[in-house]
Structure formats: C-alpha cells, structure tokens
Coordinates of C-alpha atoms in Angstrom, one line a residue:
Chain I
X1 CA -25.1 -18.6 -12.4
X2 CA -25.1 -16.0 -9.9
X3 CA -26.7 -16.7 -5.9
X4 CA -25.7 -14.3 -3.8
X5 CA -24.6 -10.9 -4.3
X6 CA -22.9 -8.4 -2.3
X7 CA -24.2 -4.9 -2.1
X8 CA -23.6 -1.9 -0.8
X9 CA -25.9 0.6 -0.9
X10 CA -25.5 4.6 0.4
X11 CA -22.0 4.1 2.1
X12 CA -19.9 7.1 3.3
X13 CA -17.0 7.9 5.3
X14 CA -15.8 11.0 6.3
X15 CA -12.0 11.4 8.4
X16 CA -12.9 15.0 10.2
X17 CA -13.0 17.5 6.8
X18 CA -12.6 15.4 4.5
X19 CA -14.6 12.6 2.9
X20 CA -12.8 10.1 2.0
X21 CA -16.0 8.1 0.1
X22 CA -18.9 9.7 -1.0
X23 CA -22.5 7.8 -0.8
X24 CA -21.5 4.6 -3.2
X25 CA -24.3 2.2 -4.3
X26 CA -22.2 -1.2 -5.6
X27 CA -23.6 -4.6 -6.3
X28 CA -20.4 -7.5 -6.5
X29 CA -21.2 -11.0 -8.2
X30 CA -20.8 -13.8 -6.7
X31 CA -18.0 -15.5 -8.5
X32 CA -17.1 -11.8 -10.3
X33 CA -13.8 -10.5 -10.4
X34 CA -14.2 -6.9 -9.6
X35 CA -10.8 -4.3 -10.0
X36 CA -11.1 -0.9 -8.5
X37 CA -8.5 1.5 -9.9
X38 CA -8.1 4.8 -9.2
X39 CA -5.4 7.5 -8.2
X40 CA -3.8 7.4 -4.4
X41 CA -6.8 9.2 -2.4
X42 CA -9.7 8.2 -4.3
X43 CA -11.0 6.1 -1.8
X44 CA -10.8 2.5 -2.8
X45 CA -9.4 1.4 0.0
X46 CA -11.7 3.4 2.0
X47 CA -14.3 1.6 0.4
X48 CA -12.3 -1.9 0.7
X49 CA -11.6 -1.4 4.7
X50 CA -15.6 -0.8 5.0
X51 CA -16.5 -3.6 3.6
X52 CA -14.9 -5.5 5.2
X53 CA -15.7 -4.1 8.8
X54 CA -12.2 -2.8 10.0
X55 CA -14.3 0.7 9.6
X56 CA -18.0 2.0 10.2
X57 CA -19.4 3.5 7.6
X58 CA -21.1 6.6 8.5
X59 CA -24.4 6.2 6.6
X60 CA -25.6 3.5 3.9
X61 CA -26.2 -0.4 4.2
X62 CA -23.7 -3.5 3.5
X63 CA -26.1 -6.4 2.6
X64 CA -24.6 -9.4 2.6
X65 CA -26.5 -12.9 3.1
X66 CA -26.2 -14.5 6.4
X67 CA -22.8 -17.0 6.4
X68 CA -20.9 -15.3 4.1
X69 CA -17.7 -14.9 4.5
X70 CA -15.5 -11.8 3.7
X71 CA -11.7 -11.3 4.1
X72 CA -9.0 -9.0 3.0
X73 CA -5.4 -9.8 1.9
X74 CA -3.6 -6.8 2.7
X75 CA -0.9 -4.5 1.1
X76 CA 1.9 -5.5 3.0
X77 CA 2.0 -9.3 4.3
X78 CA 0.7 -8.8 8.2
X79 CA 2.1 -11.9 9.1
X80 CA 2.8 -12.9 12.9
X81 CA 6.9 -12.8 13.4
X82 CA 6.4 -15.8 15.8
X83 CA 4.5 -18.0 13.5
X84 CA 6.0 -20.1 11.2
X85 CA 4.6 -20.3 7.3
X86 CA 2.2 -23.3 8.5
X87 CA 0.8 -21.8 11.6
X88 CA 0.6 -18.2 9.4
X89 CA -1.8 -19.7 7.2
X90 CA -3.6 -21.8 9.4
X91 CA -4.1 -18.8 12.2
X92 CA -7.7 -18.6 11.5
X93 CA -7.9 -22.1 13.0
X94 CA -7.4 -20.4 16.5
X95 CA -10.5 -18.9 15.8
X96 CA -12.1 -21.4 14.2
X97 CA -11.9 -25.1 15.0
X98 CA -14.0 -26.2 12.6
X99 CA -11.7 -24.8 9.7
X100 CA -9.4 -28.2 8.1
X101 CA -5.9 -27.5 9.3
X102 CA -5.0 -30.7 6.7
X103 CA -5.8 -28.3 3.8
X104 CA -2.6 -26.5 4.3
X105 CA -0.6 -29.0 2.2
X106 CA -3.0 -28.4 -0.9
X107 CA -2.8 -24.5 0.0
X108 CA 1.1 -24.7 0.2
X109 CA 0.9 -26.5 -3.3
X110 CA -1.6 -24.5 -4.7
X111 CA 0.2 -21.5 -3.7
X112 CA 4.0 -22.6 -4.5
X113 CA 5.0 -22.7 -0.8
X114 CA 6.4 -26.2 -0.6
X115 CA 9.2 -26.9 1.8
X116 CA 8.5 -23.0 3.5
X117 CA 6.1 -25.0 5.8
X118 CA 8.3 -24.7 8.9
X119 CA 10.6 -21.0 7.9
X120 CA 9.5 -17.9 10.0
X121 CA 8.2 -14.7 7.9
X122 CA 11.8 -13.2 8.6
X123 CA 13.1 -15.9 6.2
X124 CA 10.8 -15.1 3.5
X125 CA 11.1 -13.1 0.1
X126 CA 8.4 -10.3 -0.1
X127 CA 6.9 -12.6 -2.8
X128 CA 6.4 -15.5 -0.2
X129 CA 5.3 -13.4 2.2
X130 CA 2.6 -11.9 0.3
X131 CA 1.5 -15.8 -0.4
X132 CA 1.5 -16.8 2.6
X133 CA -1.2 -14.1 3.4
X134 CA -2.9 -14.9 0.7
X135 CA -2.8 -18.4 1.5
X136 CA -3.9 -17.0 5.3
X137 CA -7.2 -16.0 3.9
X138 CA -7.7 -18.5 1.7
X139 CA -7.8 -21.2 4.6
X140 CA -10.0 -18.9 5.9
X141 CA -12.5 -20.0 3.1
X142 CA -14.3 -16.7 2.7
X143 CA -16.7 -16.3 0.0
X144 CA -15.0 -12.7 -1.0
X145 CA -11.7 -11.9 -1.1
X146 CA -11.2 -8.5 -1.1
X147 CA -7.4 -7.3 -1.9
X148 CA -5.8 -4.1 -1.1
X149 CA -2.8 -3.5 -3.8
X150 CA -1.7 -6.9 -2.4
X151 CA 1.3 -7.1 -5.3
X152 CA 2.2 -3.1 -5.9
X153 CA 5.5 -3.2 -3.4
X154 CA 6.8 -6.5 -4.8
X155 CA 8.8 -6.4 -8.1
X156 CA 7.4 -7.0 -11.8
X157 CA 8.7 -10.5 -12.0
X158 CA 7.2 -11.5 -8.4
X159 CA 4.1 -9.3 -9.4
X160 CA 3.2 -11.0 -12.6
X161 CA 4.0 -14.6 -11.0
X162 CA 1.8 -14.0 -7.9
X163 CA -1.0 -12.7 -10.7
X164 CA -1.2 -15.9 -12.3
X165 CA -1.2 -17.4 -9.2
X166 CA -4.5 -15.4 -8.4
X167 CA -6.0 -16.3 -11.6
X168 CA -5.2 -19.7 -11.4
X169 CA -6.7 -19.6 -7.9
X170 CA -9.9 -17.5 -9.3
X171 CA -10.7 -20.5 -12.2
X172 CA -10.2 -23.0 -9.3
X173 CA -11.6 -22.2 -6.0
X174 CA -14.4 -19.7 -8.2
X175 CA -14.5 -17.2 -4.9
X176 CA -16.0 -13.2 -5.4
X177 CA -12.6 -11.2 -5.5
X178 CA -13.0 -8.0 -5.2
X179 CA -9.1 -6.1 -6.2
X180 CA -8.1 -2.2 -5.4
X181 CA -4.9 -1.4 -7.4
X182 CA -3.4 1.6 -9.2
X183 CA -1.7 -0.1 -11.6
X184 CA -4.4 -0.2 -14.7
X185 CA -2.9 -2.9 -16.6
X186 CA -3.0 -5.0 -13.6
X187 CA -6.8 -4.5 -13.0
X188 CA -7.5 -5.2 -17.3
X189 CA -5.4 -8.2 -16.7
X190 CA -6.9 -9.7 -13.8
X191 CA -10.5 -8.8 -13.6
X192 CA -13.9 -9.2 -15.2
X193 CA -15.0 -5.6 -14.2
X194 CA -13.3 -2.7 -13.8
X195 CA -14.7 0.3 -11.7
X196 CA -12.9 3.5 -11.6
X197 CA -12.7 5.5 -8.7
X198 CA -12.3 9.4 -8.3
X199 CA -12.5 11.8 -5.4
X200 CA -14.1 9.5 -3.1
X201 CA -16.8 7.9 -5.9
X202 CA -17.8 5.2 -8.5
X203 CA -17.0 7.0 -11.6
X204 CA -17.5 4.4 -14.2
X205 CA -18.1 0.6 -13.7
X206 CA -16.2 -0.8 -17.3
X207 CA -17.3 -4.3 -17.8
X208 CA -13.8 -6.3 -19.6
X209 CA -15.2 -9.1 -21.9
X210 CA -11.5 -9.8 -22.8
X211 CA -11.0 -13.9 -22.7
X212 CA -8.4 -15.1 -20.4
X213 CA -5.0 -15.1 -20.6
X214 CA -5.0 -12.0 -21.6
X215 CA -1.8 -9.8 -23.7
X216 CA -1.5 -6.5 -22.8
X217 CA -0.2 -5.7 -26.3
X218 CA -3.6 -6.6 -27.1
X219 CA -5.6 -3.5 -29.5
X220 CA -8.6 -4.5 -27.5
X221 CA -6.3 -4.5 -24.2
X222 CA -4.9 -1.7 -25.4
X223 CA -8.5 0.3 -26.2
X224 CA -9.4 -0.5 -22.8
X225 CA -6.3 0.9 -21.0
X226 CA -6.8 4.0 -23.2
X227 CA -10.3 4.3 -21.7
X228 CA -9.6 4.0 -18.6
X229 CA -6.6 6.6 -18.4
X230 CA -8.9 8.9 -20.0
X231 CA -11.5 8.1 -17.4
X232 CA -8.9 8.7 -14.8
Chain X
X1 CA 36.1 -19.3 22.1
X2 CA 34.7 -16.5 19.7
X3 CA 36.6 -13.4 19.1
X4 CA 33.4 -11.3 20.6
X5 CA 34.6 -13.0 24.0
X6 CA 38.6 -12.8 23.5
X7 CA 38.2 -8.8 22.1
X8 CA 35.9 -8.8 25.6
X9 CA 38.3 -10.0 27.9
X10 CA 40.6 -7.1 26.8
X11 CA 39.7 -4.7 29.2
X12 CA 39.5 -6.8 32.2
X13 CA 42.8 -8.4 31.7
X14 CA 44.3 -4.7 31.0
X15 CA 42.4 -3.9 34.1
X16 CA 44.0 -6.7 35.8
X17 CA 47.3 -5.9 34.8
X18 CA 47.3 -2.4 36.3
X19 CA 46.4 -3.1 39.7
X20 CA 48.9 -5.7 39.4
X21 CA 51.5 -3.0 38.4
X22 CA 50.0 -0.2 40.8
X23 CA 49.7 -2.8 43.7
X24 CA 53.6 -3.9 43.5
X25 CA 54.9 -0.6 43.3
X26 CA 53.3 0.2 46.5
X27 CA 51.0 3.1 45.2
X28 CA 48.6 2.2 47.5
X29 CA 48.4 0.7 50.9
X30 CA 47.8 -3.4 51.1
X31 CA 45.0 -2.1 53.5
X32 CA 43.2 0.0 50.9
X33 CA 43.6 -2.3 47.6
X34 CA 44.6 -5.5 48.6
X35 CA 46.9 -7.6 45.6
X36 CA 45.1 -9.7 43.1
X37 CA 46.7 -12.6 44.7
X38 CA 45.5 -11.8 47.9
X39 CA 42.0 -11.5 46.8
X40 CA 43.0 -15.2 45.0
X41 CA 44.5 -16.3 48.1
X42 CA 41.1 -14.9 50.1
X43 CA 38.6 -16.1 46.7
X44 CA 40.5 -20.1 47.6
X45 CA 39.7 -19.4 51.0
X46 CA 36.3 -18.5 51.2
X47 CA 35.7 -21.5 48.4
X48 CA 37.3 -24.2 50.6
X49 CA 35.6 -23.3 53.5
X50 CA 32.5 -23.4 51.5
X51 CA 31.7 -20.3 52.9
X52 CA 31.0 -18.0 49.9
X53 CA 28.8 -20.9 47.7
X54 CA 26.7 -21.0 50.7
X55 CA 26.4 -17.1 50.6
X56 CA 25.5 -17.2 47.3
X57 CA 23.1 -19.7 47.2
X58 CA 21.6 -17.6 50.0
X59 CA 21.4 -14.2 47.7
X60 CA 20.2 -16.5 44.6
X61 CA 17.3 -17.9 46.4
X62 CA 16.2 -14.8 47.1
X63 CA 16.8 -12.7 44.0
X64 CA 14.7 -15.7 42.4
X65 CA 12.2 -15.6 44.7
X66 CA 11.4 -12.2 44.8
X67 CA 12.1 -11.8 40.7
X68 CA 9.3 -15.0 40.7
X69 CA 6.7 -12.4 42.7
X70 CA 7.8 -9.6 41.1
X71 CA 6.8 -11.5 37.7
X72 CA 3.4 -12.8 39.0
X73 CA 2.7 -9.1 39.7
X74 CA 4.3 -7.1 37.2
X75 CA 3.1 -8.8 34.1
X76 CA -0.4 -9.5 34.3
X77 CA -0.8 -5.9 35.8
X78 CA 1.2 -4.6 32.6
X79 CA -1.0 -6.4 30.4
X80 CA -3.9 -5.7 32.0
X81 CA -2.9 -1.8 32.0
X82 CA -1.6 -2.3 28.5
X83 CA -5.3 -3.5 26.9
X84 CA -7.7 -1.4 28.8
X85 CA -7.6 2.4 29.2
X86 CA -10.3 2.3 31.8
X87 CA -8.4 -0.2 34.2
X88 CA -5.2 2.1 33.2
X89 CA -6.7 5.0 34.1
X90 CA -7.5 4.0 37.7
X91 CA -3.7 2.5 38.3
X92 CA -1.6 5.3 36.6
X93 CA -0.9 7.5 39.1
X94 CA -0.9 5.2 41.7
X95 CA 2.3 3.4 39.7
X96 CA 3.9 6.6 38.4
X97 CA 3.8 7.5 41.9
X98 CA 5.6 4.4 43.2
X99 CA 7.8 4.4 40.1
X100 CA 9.9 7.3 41.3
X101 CA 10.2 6.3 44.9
X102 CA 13.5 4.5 45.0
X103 CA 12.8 1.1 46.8
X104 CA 16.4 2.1 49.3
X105 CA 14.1 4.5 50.5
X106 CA 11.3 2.8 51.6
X107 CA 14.2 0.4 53.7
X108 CA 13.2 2.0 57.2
X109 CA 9.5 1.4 56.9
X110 CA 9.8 -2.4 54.8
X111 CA 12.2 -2.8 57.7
X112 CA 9.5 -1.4 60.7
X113 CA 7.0 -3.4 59.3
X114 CA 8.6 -6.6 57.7
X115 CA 11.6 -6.8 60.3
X116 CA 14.8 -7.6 59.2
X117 CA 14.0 -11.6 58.1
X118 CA 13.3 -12.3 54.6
X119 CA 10.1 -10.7 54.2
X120 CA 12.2 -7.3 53.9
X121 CA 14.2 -8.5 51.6
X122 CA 12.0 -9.7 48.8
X123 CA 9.6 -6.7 49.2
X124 CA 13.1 -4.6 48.1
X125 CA 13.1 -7.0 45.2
X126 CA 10.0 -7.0 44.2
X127 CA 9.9 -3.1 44.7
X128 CA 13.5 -2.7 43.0
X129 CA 12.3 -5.3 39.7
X130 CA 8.6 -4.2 39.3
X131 CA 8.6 -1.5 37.1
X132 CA 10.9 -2.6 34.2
X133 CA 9.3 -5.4 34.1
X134 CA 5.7 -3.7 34.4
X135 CA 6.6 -1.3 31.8
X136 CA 8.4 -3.0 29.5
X137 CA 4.6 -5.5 29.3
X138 CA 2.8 -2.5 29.7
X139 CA 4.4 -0.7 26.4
X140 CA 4.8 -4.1 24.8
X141 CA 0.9 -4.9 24.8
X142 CA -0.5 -1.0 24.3
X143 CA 1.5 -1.0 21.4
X144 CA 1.1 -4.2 19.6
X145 CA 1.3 -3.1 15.9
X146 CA -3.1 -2.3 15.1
X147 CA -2.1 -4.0 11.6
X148 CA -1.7 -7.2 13.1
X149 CA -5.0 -6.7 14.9
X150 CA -6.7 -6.0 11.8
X151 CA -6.0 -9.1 10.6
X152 CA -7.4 -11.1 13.7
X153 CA -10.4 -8.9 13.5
X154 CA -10.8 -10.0 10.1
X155 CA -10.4 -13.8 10.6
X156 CA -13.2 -12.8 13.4
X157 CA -11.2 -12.7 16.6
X158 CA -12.9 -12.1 19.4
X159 CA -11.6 -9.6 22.5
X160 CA -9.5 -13.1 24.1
X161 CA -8.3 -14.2 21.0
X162 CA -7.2 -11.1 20.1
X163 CA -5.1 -11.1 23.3
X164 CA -4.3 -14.4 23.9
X165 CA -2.8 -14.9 20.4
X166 CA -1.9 -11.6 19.0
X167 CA -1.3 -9.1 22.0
X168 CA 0.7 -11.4 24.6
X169 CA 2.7 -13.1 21.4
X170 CA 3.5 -9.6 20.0
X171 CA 4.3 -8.5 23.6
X172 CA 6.7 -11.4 24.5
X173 CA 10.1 -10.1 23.4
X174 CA 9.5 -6.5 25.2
X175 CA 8.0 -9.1 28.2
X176 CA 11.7 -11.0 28.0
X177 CA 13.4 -7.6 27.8
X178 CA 11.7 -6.7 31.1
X179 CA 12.4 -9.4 32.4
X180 CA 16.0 -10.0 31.5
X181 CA 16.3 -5.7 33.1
X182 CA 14.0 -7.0 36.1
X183 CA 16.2 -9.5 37.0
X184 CA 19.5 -7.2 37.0
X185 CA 17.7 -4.9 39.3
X186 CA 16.9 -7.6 41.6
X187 CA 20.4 -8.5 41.7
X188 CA 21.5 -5.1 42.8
X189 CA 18.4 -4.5 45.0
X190 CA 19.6 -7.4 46.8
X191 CA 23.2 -6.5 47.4
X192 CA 21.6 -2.9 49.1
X193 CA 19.2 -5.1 51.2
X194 CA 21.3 -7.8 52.7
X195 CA 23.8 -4.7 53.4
X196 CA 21.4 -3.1 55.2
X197 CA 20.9 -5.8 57.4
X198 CA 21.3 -9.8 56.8
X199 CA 23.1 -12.7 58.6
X200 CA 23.5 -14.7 55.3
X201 CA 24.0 -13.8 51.3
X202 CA 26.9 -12.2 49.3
X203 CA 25.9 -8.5 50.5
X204 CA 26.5 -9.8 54.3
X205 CA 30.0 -11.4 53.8
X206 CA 31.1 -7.7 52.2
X207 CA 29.9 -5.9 55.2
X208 CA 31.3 -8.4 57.1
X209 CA 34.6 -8.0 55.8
X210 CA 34.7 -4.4 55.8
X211 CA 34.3 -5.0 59.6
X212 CA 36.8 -7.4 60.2
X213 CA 39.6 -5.5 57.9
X214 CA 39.2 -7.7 54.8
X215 CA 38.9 -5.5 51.7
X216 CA 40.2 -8.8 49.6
X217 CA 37.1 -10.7 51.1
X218 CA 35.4 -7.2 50.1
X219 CA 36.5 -8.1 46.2
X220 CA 35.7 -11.4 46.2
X221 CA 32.6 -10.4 47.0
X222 CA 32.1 -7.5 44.6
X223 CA 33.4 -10.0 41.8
X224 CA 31.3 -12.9 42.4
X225 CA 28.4 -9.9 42.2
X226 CA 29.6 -9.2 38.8
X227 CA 30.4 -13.0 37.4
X228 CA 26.8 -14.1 38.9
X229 CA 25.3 -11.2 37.0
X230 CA 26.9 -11.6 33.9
X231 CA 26.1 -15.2 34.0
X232 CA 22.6 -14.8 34.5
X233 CA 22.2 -12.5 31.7
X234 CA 24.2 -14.6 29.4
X235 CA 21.9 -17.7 30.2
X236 CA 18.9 -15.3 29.7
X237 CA 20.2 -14.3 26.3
X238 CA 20.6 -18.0 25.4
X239 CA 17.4 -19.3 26.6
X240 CA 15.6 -16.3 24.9
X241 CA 17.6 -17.4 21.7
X242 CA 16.0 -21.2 21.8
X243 CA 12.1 -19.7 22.6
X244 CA 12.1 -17.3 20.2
X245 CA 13.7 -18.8 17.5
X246 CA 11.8 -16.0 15.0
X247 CA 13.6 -12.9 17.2
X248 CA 16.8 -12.2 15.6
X249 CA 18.1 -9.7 18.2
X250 CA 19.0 -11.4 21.2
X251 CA 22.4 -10.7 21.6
X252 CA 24.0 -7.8 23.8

C-alpha cells in the first residue's frame, strides 16, 4: 500500500539554447521501482540531478512530504580518496549524528563488503567501489534512491552481480528507487515501471508486470524490449 | 640500502672523484678549490669544536620558526581565498603584487625597519615561503573536484561541513606539497638573510670564511646546506607517507 508519493509537476531546465528537459509532470510510488531509459541526451539525468536538488529547475514544482529523504548513487563511485571503505559509507554520519554508525556491519554484509572495512577506495575493484557508494546512501537511509547509470562503466559479470544485489536490497529495505540507464534490458530486468525518455520528455510510462527474477530470453521479456526499442 | 639510493649516489661520488683528480693535478689553485680532504680536515674541525652544530641549530631554529608563521598565514589565507570569490577578490592583487617582488629585495627596508636581529630574518622567511605554500592551498581548495561536493550536498552538508570535511581533506596533499616547496624556500631564504647580515647560523660561518681565507670552511658550509635540505625533504616525504596512507605519490 502506497503513503507517500513523489511528484513532480511542470519541471524544466534549460543550459543557454538548449533545453535539456521539457515541462515533465511525474508521480513515483513509494516502494515503486521506476527505470528511465532513453538515448544519451534525453534528459534523464537532467531530470535525476533535479530531483534531487544538485540543480534548480527553472519552472514547475517537486512535492515531496516533509522528512523524506532523497539521495543519488552516482555514475562513477565519488568516493573520498582519504576515507577508508568504513568511514566512506558512514560519511553522512558527519552530517548527521543521529544516523547508527553500528549499521555498517549489516551494510558491509548486505552489500558483500566484508573484510574491505578498513582498504582505501584506491584498493578497490570498480565493482566495490560502486558498493561502497551504494552502501554510502543507503546508511544515509533515504526514502528514494535515485541512481544515475550506477553499473554502465563496470563489466557484465560485476554489472549483473551488483543488479541482484539491488534487487535483493529493493525486496529487503522496500525503499522508492528511482534508475536512469541506457541499457534497456537492465531497466526490464530491474524495475516495476519503465518510462522512456526522448528529447528532453516523458514519452511513454510502460508499466512491467513481469514476476521477479526475471529471464531475458523471456517472450514476454522479450515483447517488452521490442516495445521499448521501437519506442525509442 | 635500495638501489634508488646506490644508482643516486652515482653522480656525487663521480663528482667527488673529479675534483679529487682535478685538485691533485694542480688545475686549480688550493686557494680557489681547496682538496676534499681539506674540506674533511676543515668539516672534523668545525665538528670538534662544536662550532658548525651550533651554527646549524641557529639557521634551523629559525627556518622553523619562520616556516611555523609562514604556515599560520599562508594556509588559512589560501583556504579562505580558495572558497570565497568575494574575499578573493579583495586580496588578489594585493598578493599577485607581493608575489613577484622577490623577498632579497625587500632586505634594505626589512632591514631599516626590523634591524639586523631576528625579526629581519623570519620576515625573509616568511616572505621567501608564503606563496608556495599560499598557492599551492589556494589552488588545492578552489579546485576540490565539484563531484565530490555533490555528494556532501546530497547527504545535506552544510557550507562547514562541506569545508571542514570535503574541501580541507581534498586540499591536504596540494597543502603538504606547499608545504614540503615552502620549507625549501625557507631554507634558501635563510642562507641569503644570515649572509646579508648575522652573527650566528650556517650563512654567517660562509661569509665568515670567505673573509678569513677559508674556501674549505666555505664547502663545509655549502654541504651541510645541501645534506640539511635533503634531509628535511626526505623526512617530509616519509612523514607524508605515514598521514596519508591513501596518497600513493609521495616519493620524489
């Protein structure tokens, strides 16, 4: 059962000539699991970096209710070179005191991180990197997650391993994720929704009622994917 | 000993061994380049009499005290300059200004107004190890990478946090650079300063000996310059090595 929703009504950006997004109207489900594909340029991440406040929109509303919590996991890591795996994931503590630092063994479990507690990020595989940030937001504890093609520079083994790892988290920890990728197989793989993005806007919102795990050699899978592409 | 010391020795033995061979033959005069066991005999000397430790404790005092100054200045000005435009833009000229006047320069006037006692010499210090240390927090803070200040914005930040724990961190190894550049200025500001006019320290007992005919006294001098300097730096390098444990580049 849904609360809370996120929405977004009217939003724009322009960059000088050019407008990156065009005036979107968006609702996100609490608990939903929301993939925005689209080609490089469309705007998702645009949309992604307004939402959650690292730019000003030049019109429309964000409506979120009060003590809700949003936070990105990035495209590349953005970890702190001086901060080992442990204090990486626990930064928002600095911020924060009333965030648990003794969640970060469950965190380091959950995420596959045991033993890494005490290596610097120039020790770590672009996979654990990429957890450790995600593990960074999570001890955050926002109530959306939104995620910027967090797995499209790691390789198709990592990839696929960290993409369990997010769904495993997802049936877990039940947080709002909201995930921009290109890759459309990822996004009918991972998510409950899939909106596609062109030229700035919300082309088509494609809800995916596919049960989980999910095959990509799927016909249904398969239908989907075809849709999209076509969409695209 | 590592073979990065041994293939560094090279040259200064080579070195050596010339002046040894140019020295015997005569090429030169004993009065203009003395023999390297002159300068030995001069080096035993100056140690037994405990003449040159004093010297140097003299010249190390002060290069630390003034490099101590020149840090409480340089660096919170740098990162003050660094994070705000509007604070920047009211210093800039001032410093770029300053920046080119070599601190030698300014010797008459430190000396007219700061006589010829110690005062004159740390304001040479200070003036000599400001800027590369200044700049080097300066450029380190303006440009921490704006990635990793997204993500302190994002885990709500605010301006101090974002300084305290993302700016000054990110800034520290071009800080340490400055630093480690700030201190070999002060080391050769020094020397110029207590040449110009001193009763004490490493850069008096050369002038001293080119007075009283000792150009092996004059070497000792100019060596114990260059093994005090190295030393320093290698001592830097390895101290740098333990705090920053994450930095992978601190080697020469």
């Amino acid at each position: 059962m849904k609360e809370w929703s996120l929405s977004v009504q009217g939003i724009c950006k322009s960059y000088g000539a050019k407008q990156a997004l065009q005036p979107t109207n968006e609702v996100f489900d609490e608990h939903s699991f929301t993939c925005i594909v689209g080609r490089s340029g469309c705007g998702k991440t645009t949309l992604l970096r307004l939402l959650c406040g690292l730019e000003k929109s030049d019109a429309g509303v964000i409506e979120l209710p009060r003590g809700k919590r949003i936070a990105p996991v990035f495209q590349e890591p953005r970890l702190m070179p001086w901060l080992n795996v442990g204090e990486n994931i626990t930064l928002a503590a600095q911020h924060d005191k009333s965030l648990d630092t003794g969640r970060l063994p469950e965190l380091l479990r959950l995420l596959e991180l045991e033993g890494t507690e005490k290596l610097y990020p120039n020790q770590l595989s672009g996979g654990m990197a990429q957890r450790v940030s995600l593990g960074r937001t999570l001890f955050y504890n926002p109530d959306i997650i939104l995620m910027d093609e967090p797995f499209s520079a790691l390789d198709y083994f990592t990839r696929q391993g960290l993409q369990q790892t997010l769904l495993r988290l997802y049936a877990e920890e039940r947080k709002t994720i909201i995930f921009v990728t290109h890759d459309v197989e990822e996004a009918l793989l991972l998510g409950d929704r899939v909106l596609i993005m062109d030229s700035g806007r919300v082309r088509e919102a494609l809800p995916v009622k596919l049960p989980r795990p999910r095959q990509a050699a799927d016909s249904d899978f398969q239908l989907l994917r075809q849709k999209i592409l076509q969409a695209l | 000993m590592s073979k990065k010391i041994l293939r560094g020795l090279l040259l200064p033995l080579l070195v050596l061994l010339a002046w040894q061979l140019v020295t015997a033959k005569g090429v030169f005069s004993a009065y203009l380049l003395p023999t390297p066991m002159q300068v030995w005999e001069a080096f035993g000397e100056l140690w037994a009499s405990g003449l040159l430790l004093q010297h140097l404790f003299v010249s190390l005092r002060r290069v630390f005290l003034g490099f101590t100054i020149s840090c409480c200045l340089a660096v919170p000005l740098g990162i003050l300059c660094g994070q705000s435009r509007r604070f920047d833009s009211y210093c800039w000229l001032l410093l770029e200004f300053l920046r080119h006047v070599p601190p030698l320069a300014a010797v008459p006037l430190i000396i007219l107004w700061a006589g010829i006692g110690e005062a004159s010499k740390l304001t040479i210090i200070v003036l000599a190890s400001f800027f590369p240390l200044f700049l080097n927090t300066y450029s380190g803070i303006h440009n921490c990478d704006k990635r990793l200040l997204e993500v302190g914005q994002t885990l709500g930040f605010t301006l101090r946090e974002q300084i305290m724990r993302i700016r000054i961190p990110a800034a520290l190894t071009s800080i340490v650079v400055g630093m480690q550049l700030a201190l070999g200025y002060s080391w050769r500001a020094l020397i110029g300063a207590e040449l110009i006019a001193a009763s004490a320290g490493i850069g008096y007992l050369i002038l001293d000996a080119e007075e009283m005919s000792r150009p092996d006294v004059v070497i000792v001098g100019m060596l114990a310059i260059g093994i005090i300097g190295t030393a320093i730096d290698c001592i830097f390098l390895l101290l740098m090595r333990r705090v920053f444990p994450w930095q992978q580049g601190w080697q020469r």
